[in-house]
Amino acid sequence: MSVVKEECCEEEKYELVPPEGGWGYVVCVGLSVIFIAGTAHQPVFGFIYNDFLDELGVGTGAVTVIYGVFQVTLAIAGFSANIALKSLSLRQVGLIGAFIYTLASFLAIFVVSTTQLIVTNGFLQGLGMGLLIPVSYTSFNSYFTKKKVLYLSLCKASIGLITMLYPLFIKFTITQYGFRGTLAIICAISAHSILGALVMHPVQWYMVKKLKTCEKIVLIPPTPAIEAGKEKFHFNSNTTTAKGAENARSVENLYAMKRMGSQKPTELLFVPKLADSRRLSIPVVLIPGETKADSKFNSSDNVYLENLYKAASVSSLGNFGNIAAEPMPVIKNKEGKWQTIMEYLDLTLLKDLVYDNIIVGMALTFFADLTFFTLEPLFLDKVNLNRSQIANIIALGGATDMCARLFLGVAGQFFIMNSRYMFFIGALFAAAFRLVMIQFTTYLPLLILTGILGALRSLVHIAQPIVMAEHVPIELYPSAYGLYMLLAGAISLSVGPMIGFIRDFTGSYVVAFVMLAACNLCCVVPWAIEFIFRYNKERKLRNTDVS
């Protein structure tokens, strides 16, 4: 009969956790300021420069070129931000980006040619925002864990509100101060991005102590052969609850579970000090406490897990007197210059198939969202709606988007919402309602459907920065988001022109909207397959643990 011995920590231990507020509120304001200063005027770019481009005789075709250069530079700079962050802090990289963006806005006041406009509003502004976006989202995600949806919803709602009011503001400034005067005012607004970057303090300055319940070690001696159908081990009822037994993991099963794709890094070893010198038996069963261990290593590193598995073997365990058990040192073999480049740029993230699935799905869905709302006014004009009706439809879509963001912010105060499920639902229903929308050509149905699509858009925009933060360690977030930006830029440059060419060739916006819905489904279907696969794996693991 098995004998179970239970050891608890002798002394209470604390862990440092994000403040869930405090200076994080200032970071939220800084994030909103950065995006208002850097992106609010972009939807009215054509309105600002229309007369200027007509004077140059280049027409609005130059707007497409400038926007394309901006997108390419934004993607490359977002990816390159990871390289800068290896030697500089988040705030330093943010300030560099803010100064570049402000300089671009200042030089734009004096432009006299299309080439200069491409350099200032295309290249330099894309470079500045490419550095600012990963820094802003990384800082935000480092300050919050449980209330990310709440505060990001409020940030996005404030950005959306200012963006809605911006056309009226620009119309007023052009009337009062003219073209150059308006550019000077925009430059002053852009300079506020410097203030936004200044408040991106390291979260380590504001970490708070939280009592951490120590995990328990259940020592199980070697078990003799028993008859089939009987339990191998007997846990005391006061030692392990049913829930605890379900969550228990041996080190050997932990390694096998990791190889099968389960993402539970906090179940890796946290071993308290032992009161007496004692030789640990095999297997070691860990029962998680109420709080999660603060893992400082990359839990997805297979080399680490292999060494951890070896460290838990019979030959690797020794006497542990008043010290914490440590795995064997991690030794990685060098595989040449390419491996060094891969590690330096954190391209090893691409070996994580779940991460690959996330960024491909998000990039396609986000591209489809932006393209749809860009083409929708043209589609509405094609179905012979008047300008007043088109304006009402677009305004309702923006209003429902902002209201939904506020609603999600309030709901996030009372409910814990999974950001990936939010994004999945937004992508799925957006695709469905776009396919429904193309069946109508009258005012009222298009008004209602655009309002619904505007509300669904909020799910995608709010969840997008958080999805990756919930999958990768925060120290890898700039690299993860930079790779996503690079992929999003590549999709914009490849899939975008292809959809535009097909629309021009067929003369039908219906075909274009069907292709955009297909982009959403390229996110929904692989994510659904992953969810089903993960659910089945976890169910098998639970059944194995019970047996």
XYZ file of C-alpha atoms in Angstrom:
547
model
C 0.000 0.000 0.000
C 1.369 3.391 -1.003
C 2.450 5.812 1.671
C 1.999 9.490 0.968
C 4.110 12.122 2.635
C 3.360 15.788 2.250
C 5.813 18.637 2.689
C 4.762 22.301 2.795
C 6.877 25.398 2.851
C 8.045 26.494 6.260
C 7.907 30.144 5.499
C 5.662 32.299 3.403
C 7.029 33.490 0.088
C 6.105 36.488 -1.990
C 6.145 37.140 -5.693
C 6.325 40.404 -7.592
C 3.313 41.003 -9.818
C 2.184 43.864 -12.092
C 0.347 46.629 -10.220
C -2.932 46.283 -12.193
C -3.223 50.048 -12.013
C -1.114 52.720 -10.388
C 1.306 54.044 -12.977
C -0.411 51.698 -15.430
C -3.229 54.259 -15.695
C -0.681 56.816 -16.885
C 0.615 54.275 -19.417
C -2.960 53.924 -20.709
C -3.142 57.686 -21.223
C 0.253 57.612 -22.935
C -0.893 54.851 -25.279
C -4.021 56.832 -26.221
C -1.984 59.993 -26.794
C 0.489 58.171 -29.041
C -2.220 56.695 -31.260
C -4.233 59.922 -31.403
C -1.115 61.891 -32.328
C 0.045 59.336 -34.866
C -3.051 57.920 -36.533
C -6.076 60.180 -36.020
C -5.293 62.369 -39.040
C -4.635 59.479 -41.454
C -8.290 58.908 -42.466
C -8.494 62.557 -43.579
C -5.109 62.596 -45.338
C -6.730 62.942 -48.767
C -8.919 65.788 -47.537
C -5.880 67.682 -46.179
C -3.656 67.270 -49.237
C -6.264 67.215 -51.994
C -5.763 70.813 -53.186
C -1.988 70.562 -52.803
C -1.826 67.423 -54.949
C -4.059 69.041 -57.567
C -1.650 71.967 -57.764
C 1.202 69.547 -58.374
C -0.858 67.844 -61.072
C -0.408 64.363 -59.657
C -3.974 63.682 -58.550
C -4.983 61.371 -55.761
C -2.936 58.493 -57.179
C -0.010 59.792 -55.102
C -2.003 59.080 -51.945
C -1.863 55.357 -52.736
C 1.910 55.493 -53.193
C 2.426 57.411 -49.932
C 0.170 55.048 -48.008
C 1.964 52.033 -49.478
C 5.387 53.382 -48.457
C 4.006 54.108 -44.985
C 2.709 50.536 -44.587
C 5.959 48.939 -45.764
C 8.112 51.109 -43.512
C 5.729 50.561 -40.598
C 6.046 46.785 -40.964
C 9.852 46.773 -41.264
C 10.304 49.231 -38.389
C 7.972 47.212 -36.160
C 10.080 44.127 -36.770
C 13.319 46.086 -36.289
C 12.137 47.466 -32.937
C 13.099 44.120 -31.412
C 16.729 44.664 -32.442
C 16.760 48.117 -30.848
C 15.229 46.763 -27.639
C 18.155 44.390 -27.150
C 20.351 47.365 -26.211
C 17.810 50.067 -25.299
C 14.856 50.250 -22.957
C 11.232 50.455 -24.038
C 11.055 54.143 -23.187
C 14.254 54.946 -25.103
C 13.035 53.186 -28.254
C 9.659 54.903 -27.855
C 11.290 58.324 -27.578
C 13.360 57.672 -30.717
C 10.196 56.758 -32.586
C 8.325 59.785 -31.234
C 11.108 62.205 -32.214
C 11.297 60.704 -35.722
C 7.527 61.000 -36.128
C 7.500 64.600 -34.859
C 10.392 65.494 -37.167
C 8.475 64.035 -40.113
C 5.412 66.128 -39.236
C 7.567 69.234 -38.965
C 9.265 68.657 -42.337
C 5.855 68.031 -43.923
C 4.980 71.700 -43.341
C 7.536 72.720 -45.968
C 6.949 70.066 -48.654
C 6.764 71.336 -52.233
C 6.866 68.049 -54.188
C 5.457 64.550 -54.171
C 8.891 63.076 -53.486
C 9.231 65.097 -50.296
C 5.747 64.012 -49.253
C 6.676 60.362 -49.755
C 9.780 60.832 -47.575
C 8.015 62.704 -44.759
C 4.526 61.181 -44.611
C 5.487 57.816 -46.041
C 8.954 56.778 -44.892
C 9.686 58.865 -41.772
C 6.211 58.695 -40.243
C 6.072 54.948 -40.927
C 9.459 54.544 -39.254
C 8.374 56.510 -36.195
C 5.059 54.706 -35.724
C 6.697 51.348 -36.416
C 8.880 51.873 -33.345
C 6.096 53.336 -31.205
C 3.409 50.670 -31.683
C 5.302 47.633 -30.263
C 6.651 49.762 -27.409
C 3.175 51.052 -26.515
C 1.509 47.640 -26.520
C 4.402 45.983 -24.677
C 4.318 48.600 -21.921
C 0.546 48.292 -21.590
C 0.582 44.486 -21.411
C 3.356 44.504 -18.805
C 1.272 46.605 -16.376
C -1.952 44.597 -16.556
C -2.817 40.910 -16.424
C -6.462 40.593 -15.374
C -7.883 43.914 -16.587
C -6.350 44.240 -20.047
C -9.688 44.154 -21.873
C -11.168 46.813 -19.591
C -8.449 49.422 -19.947
C -7.583 48.744 -23.572
C -11.292 49.138 -24.390
C -11.285 52.561 -22.751
C -8.100 53.528 -24.604
C -9.512 52.401 -27.943
C -12.813 54.176 -27.254
C -11.029 57.479 -26.607
C -8.966 57.048 -29.786
C -12.120 56.253 -31.773
C -13.939 59.289 -30.396
C -11.138 61.676 -31.343
C -10.852 60.058 -34.781
C -14.570 60.649 -35.367
C -14.222 64.333 -34.454
C -11.006 64.855 -36.415
C -12.643 65.602 -39.816
C -14.613 68.461 -38.271
C -11.478 69.762 -36.584
C -9.434 69.643 -39.809
C -12.216 71.378 -41.733
C -12.168 74.189 -39.155
C -8.360 74.594 -39.176
C -8.132 74.671 -42.984
C -10.823 77.357 -43.076
C -9.151 79.435 -40.375
C -5.419 78.855 -40.924
C -5.063 77.426 -44.421
C -3.123 74.411 -45.644
C 0.297 75.208 -44.089
C -1.260 76.382 -40.843
C -3.160 73.095 -40.548
C 0.073 71.154 -41.073
C 1.722 73.190 -38.301
C -1.147 72.349 -35.924
C -0.887 68.658 -36.850
C 2.852 68.858 -36.116
C 2.103 70.256 -32.649
C -0.346 67.409 -32.040
C 2.209 64.872 -33.273
C 4.733 66.229 -30.750
C 2.492 64.900 -27.976
C 3.724 61.420 -28.918
C 6.947 62.381 -27.119
C 4.975 62.856 -23.901
C 3.268 59.520 -24.496
C 6.640 57.784 -24.862
C 8.045 59.492 -21.765
C 5.504 57.845 -19.462
C 6.401 54.311 -20.605
C 8.308 53.573 -17.402
C 9.654 50.058 -16.777
C 7.075 48.003 -14.916
C 9.836 46.796 -12.552
C 9.675 50.204 -10.859
C 6.084 49.594 -9.770
C 5.824 45.851 -9.129
C 3.927 44.949 -5.958
C 4.460 42.079 -3.553
C 1.820 39.400 -3.375
C 1.655 36.433 -1.063
C 2.347 33.253 -2.997
C 0.973 29.973 -1.768
C 3.767 27.425 -1.926
C 3.245 24.341 -4.002
C 3.250 20.969 -2.276
C 5.554 18.077 -2.997
C 3.998 14.649 -2.646
C 6.676 12.013 -2.152
C 5.730 8.630 -3.578
C 7.998 5.652 -2.894
C 8.512 2.902 -5.474
C 5.296 0.978 -5.898
C 5.178 -2.839 -6.112
C 3.216 -4.609 -8.795
C -0.514 -4.492 -8.212
C -3.479 -6.105 -9.783
C -4.973 -4.531 -12.876
C -7.814 -2.187 -12.277
C -6.608 -1.010 -8.854
C -5.285 2.423 -8.154
C -1.521 2.756 -8.096
C -1.418 5.447 -5.429
C -3.703 6.500 -2.630
C -3.871 10.181 -1.775
C -4.994 11.301 1.645
C -8.188 13.293 1.473
C -6.658 16.056 3.537
C -3.629 16.161 1.307
C -5.153 16.320 -2.115
C -8.617 17.330 -3.135
C -10.264 15.957 -6.224
C -9.378 19.143 -8.005
C -5.796 18.945 -6.745
C -5.423 15.381 -7.917
C -6.735 16.355 -11.315
C -4.170 19.133 -11.563
C -1.267 17.028 -10.257
C 1.548 16.413 -12.723
C 4.601 14.197 -12.438
C 7.760 15.544 -14.048
C 7.747 12.703 -16.555
C 4.128 13.379 -17.519
C 4.879 17.095 -17.576
C 7.498 16.616 -20.254
C 5.200 14.359 -22.269
C 2.364 16.853 -21.862
C 4.560 19.695 -23.140
C 5.562 17.637 -26.145
C 1.853 17.144 -26.872
C 1.223 20.889 -26.985
C -0.254 21.779 -23.587
C 0.595 25.354 -22.658
C 0.837 25.439 -18.851
C 4.254 26.950 -18.134
C 3.415 27.747 -14.519
C 3.234 24.045 -13.700
C 6.994 23.737 -14.163
C 9.111 23.170 -11.107
C 8.732 25.429 -8.123
C 10.303 23.457 -5.297
C 10.330 24.924 -1.775
C 13.134 24.438 0.723
C 13.172 21.054 2.406
C 13.240 20.948 6.186
C 15.383 17.822 6.399
C 17.966 16.209 4.187
C 16.031 13.677 2.153
C 16.279 11.759 -1.084
C 13.316 12.398 -3.378
C 11.477 9.405 -4.736
C 10.251 9.021 -8.306
C 7.921 10.275 -9.534
C 7.689 13.730 -7.989
C 4.115 14.973 -8.103
C 3.520 18.716 -8.076
C 0.214 20.097 -6.884
C -0.168 23.768 -7.896
C -1.026 26.216 -5.171
C -3.532 29.048 -5.429
C -1.107 31.379 -7.165
C 1.081 30.771 -10.151
C 4.829 30.551 -9.947
C 6.693 33.419 -11.495
C 8.498 31.729 -14.354
C 11.518 33.625 -15.578
C 12.547 31.200 -18.297
C 11.065 30.436 -21.669
C 8.758 27.529 -20.872
C 8.432 26.602 -24.542
C 12.150 25.845 -24.806
C 12.380 22.132 -25.574
C 16.073 22.060 -24.611
C 15.141 23.301 -21.143
C 12.394 20.692 -20.813
C 14.675 17.892 -21.918
C 17.209 18.869 -19.247
C 14.399 19.205 -16.729
C 13.275 15.676 -17.582
C 16.806 14.380 -17.179
C 17.207 16.223 -13.879
C 14.180 14.379 -12.533
C 15.504 10.955 -13.453
C 16.625 8.573 -10.721
C 20.316 9.032 -11.451
C 20.064 12.829 -11.430
C 18.408 13.221 -8.021
C 20.591 13.539 -4.962
C 20.277 14.787 -1.444
C 18.505 18.150 -1.177
C 19.225 19.656 2.195
C 17.828 23.130 2.723
C 18.169 24.034 -0.950
C 15.729 24.246 -3.826
C 15.887 21.553 -6.474
C 17.443 22.845 -9.690
C 17.368 21.288 -13.159
C 20.557 20.511 -15.010
C 22.205 23.460 -16.786
C 20.772 24.221 -20.191
C 23.402 23.784 -22.878
C 22.447 24.652 -26.423
C 24.524 23.524 -29.350
C 25.527 26.206 -31.781
C 24.329 25.506 -35.275
C 26.231 28.093 -37.218
C 25.634 31.707 -38.169
C 22.057 31.148 -39.296
C 21.125 29.785 -35.870
C 22.760 32.838 -34.270
C 20.737 35.154 -36.487
C 17.563 33.218 -35.715
C 18.109 33.590 -31.980
C 19.175 37.234 -32.190
C 16.041 38.215 -34.121
C 13.890 35.814 -32.065
C 12.839 34.067 -35.276
C 12.701 30.870 -33.231
C 9.203 32.049 -32.318
C 8.169 30.780 -35.733
C 8.850 27.224 -34.553
C 5.801 27.575 -32.310
C 2.921 26.405 -34.504
C 0.332 27.981 -32.212
C 2.051 31.352 -32.547
C 2.189 30.909 -36.331
C -1.526 30.166 -36.362
C -2.209 33.265 -34.267
C -0.276 35.780 -36.367
C -1.474 34.459 -39.739
C -5.103 34.549 -38.611
C -4.823 37.980 -37.021
C -2.977 39.499 -39.980
C -5.556 38.260 -42.502
C -8.525 39.317 -40.357
C -7.111 42.759 -39.613
C -6.289 43.300 -43.275
C -9.825 42.258 -44.255
C -11.317 44.625 -41.674
C -9.363 47.689 -42.820
C -9.930 46.909 -46.507
C -13.661 46.349 -46.054
C -14.291 49.683 -44.342
C -12.144 51.395 -46.997
C -14.157 49.889 -49.863
C -17.581 50.172 -48.242
C -18.195 53.852 -49.191
C -17.378 52.994 -52.817
C -19.747 50.024 -52.665
C -22.521 52.186 -51.205
C -22.025 54.718 -53.963
C -22.169 51.910 -56.529
C -25.639 50.844 -55.320
C -26.870 54.405 -55.996
C -27.276 55.708 -52.448
C -27.019 59.479 -52.069
C -24.235 61.172 -50.106
C -26.428 61.844 -47.104
C -27.388 58.176 -46.812
C -23.756 57.072 -47.231
C -22.652 59.513 -44.522
C -25.332 58.191 -42.148
C -24.298 54.585 -42.733
C -20.598 55.282 -42.178
C -21.345 57.405 -39.108
C -23.513 54.653 -37.588
C -20.749 52.095 -38.121
C -18.281 54.331 -36.280
C -20.777 55.040 -33.484
C -21.569 51.360 -32.844
C -17.849 50.576 -32.893
C -17.151 53.162 -30.187
C -20.195 52.153 -28.094
C -19.172 48.488 -28.270
C -15.670 49.391 -27.077
C -17.138 51.222 -24.090
C -19.467 48.311 -23.380
C -16.577 45.841 -23.475
C -14.674 48.104 -21.115
C -17.531 48.019 -18.597
C -18.076 44.283 -19.080
C -14.370 43.679 -18.522
C -14.779 45.076 -15.021
C -17.151 42.239 -14.073
C -16.187 39.353 -16.340
C -12.897 37.768 -17.337
C -12.931 37.596 -21.134
C -10.559 35.489 -23.189
C -9.089 37.784 -25.832
C -8.534 35.015 -28.356
C -12.159 33.906 -28.142
C -13.181 37.555 -28.591
C -11.089 37.830 -31.740
C -12.396 34.494 -33.026
C -16.034 35.532 -32.539
C -15.409 38.915 -34.164
C -13.749 37.332 -37.198
C -16.439 34.652 -37.589
C -19.488 36.905 -37.378
C -17.863 39.697 -39.417
C -17.373 37.230 -42.282
C -20.984 36.043 -41.970
C -22.516 39.531 -41.938
C -20.372 40.715 -44.850
C -21.726 37.835 -46.913
C -25.227 38.840 -45.859
C -24.575 42.501 -46.625
C -23.793 41.930 -50.291
C -27.310 40.557 -50.767
C -28.863 44.010 -50.180
C -28.796 47.273 -52.099
C -31.305 49.396 -50.161
C -30.668 51.954 -47.450
C -32.231 50.456 -44.300
C -30.709 46.923 -44.469
C -27.267 48.363 -45.266
C -27.613 50.800 -42.353
C -28.461 48.006 -39.890
C -25.784 45.625 -41.162
C -23.077 48.306 -41.054
C -24.048 49.062 -37.464
C -23.655 45.371 -36.575
C -20.307 45.158 -38.380
C -19.106 48.249 -36.539
C -19.859 46.601 -33.189
C -18.135 43.369 -34.265
C -15.121 45.403 -35.342
C -14.520 46.399 -31.721
C -13.934 42.740 -30.771
C -11.137 42.461 -33.319
C -9.456 45.777 -32.539
C -9.492 45.371 -28.750
C -8.405 41.731 -28.661
C -5.671 42.067 -31.302
C -2.876 43.499 -29.053
C -3.768 41.168 -26.156
C -3.930 37.806 -27.950
C -0.168 37.528 -28.351
C 0.490 38.854 -24.842
C -1.492 35.920 -23.451
C 0.557 33.412 -25.456
C 4.186 34.572 -25.299
C 6.238 35.802 -22.306
C 6.192 39.572 -21.985
C 9.947 39.790 -22.722
C 9.277 38.245 -26.138
C 6.241 40.396 -26.892
C 8.109 43.079 -28.946
C 9.599 40.346 -31.133
C 6.270 38.557 -31.468
C 4.399 41.728 -32.365
C 7.154 42.840 -34.733
C 6.908 39.588 -36.678
C 3.154 40.052 -36.822
C 3.580 43.584 -38.211
C 5.995 42.294 -40.832
C 3.513 39.622 -41.917
C 0.643 42.122 -41.935
C 2.671 44.411 -44.195
C 3.462 41.547 -46.575
C -0.226 40.611 -46.775
C -1.197 44.228 -47.394
C 1.280 44.433 -50.280
C 0.356 41.085 -51.846
C -3.266 40.203 -51.083
C -4.423 43.841 -51.217
C -3.406 44.555 -54.821
C -4.679 41.120 -55.862
C -8.157 41.848 -54.493
C -8.063 45.302 -56.100
C -7.107 43.825 -59.463
C -9.904 41.229 -59.313
C -12.426 43.899 -58.352
C -11.355 46.105 -61.247
C -11.347 43.161 -63.645
C -14.811 41.929 -62.656
C -16.235 45.372 -61.881
C -17.965 43.881 -58.841
C -17.538 44.786 -55.191
C -19.433 41.605 -54.304
C -16.465 39.500 -55.425
C -14.101 41.664 -53.366
C -16.251 41.326 -50.228
C -16.457 37.545 -50.701
C -12.640 37.410 -50.841
C -12.419 39.516 -47.686
C -14.819 37.121 -45.957
C -12.548 34.280 -47.115
C -9.616 36.050 -45.400
C -11.583 35.955 -42.151
C -12.328 32.273 -42.643
C -8.592 31.637 -43.077
C -8.389 32.716 -39.449
C -11.567 31.065 -38.163
C -11.062 27.562 -39.610
C -7.429 26.956 -38.467
C -8.174 28.429 -35.039
C -11.222 26.182 -34.672
C -9.126 23.134 -35.612
C -6.526 24.150 -33.038
C -9.186 24.615 -30.334
C -10.632 21.159 -31.049
C -7.187 19.525 -31.109
C -6.179 21.187 -27.823
C -9.470 20.240 -26.165
C -9.052 16.595 -27.122
C -5.447 16.549 -25.853
C -6.409 18.101 -22.518
C -9.304 15.665 -22.129
C -7.000 12.716 -22.724
C -4.528 14.104 -20.189
C -7.282 14.531 -17.604
C -8.469 10.985 -18.197
C -4.893 9.718 -17.890
C -4.382 11.590 -14.619
C -7.604 10.212 -13.162
C -6.693 6.665 -14.097
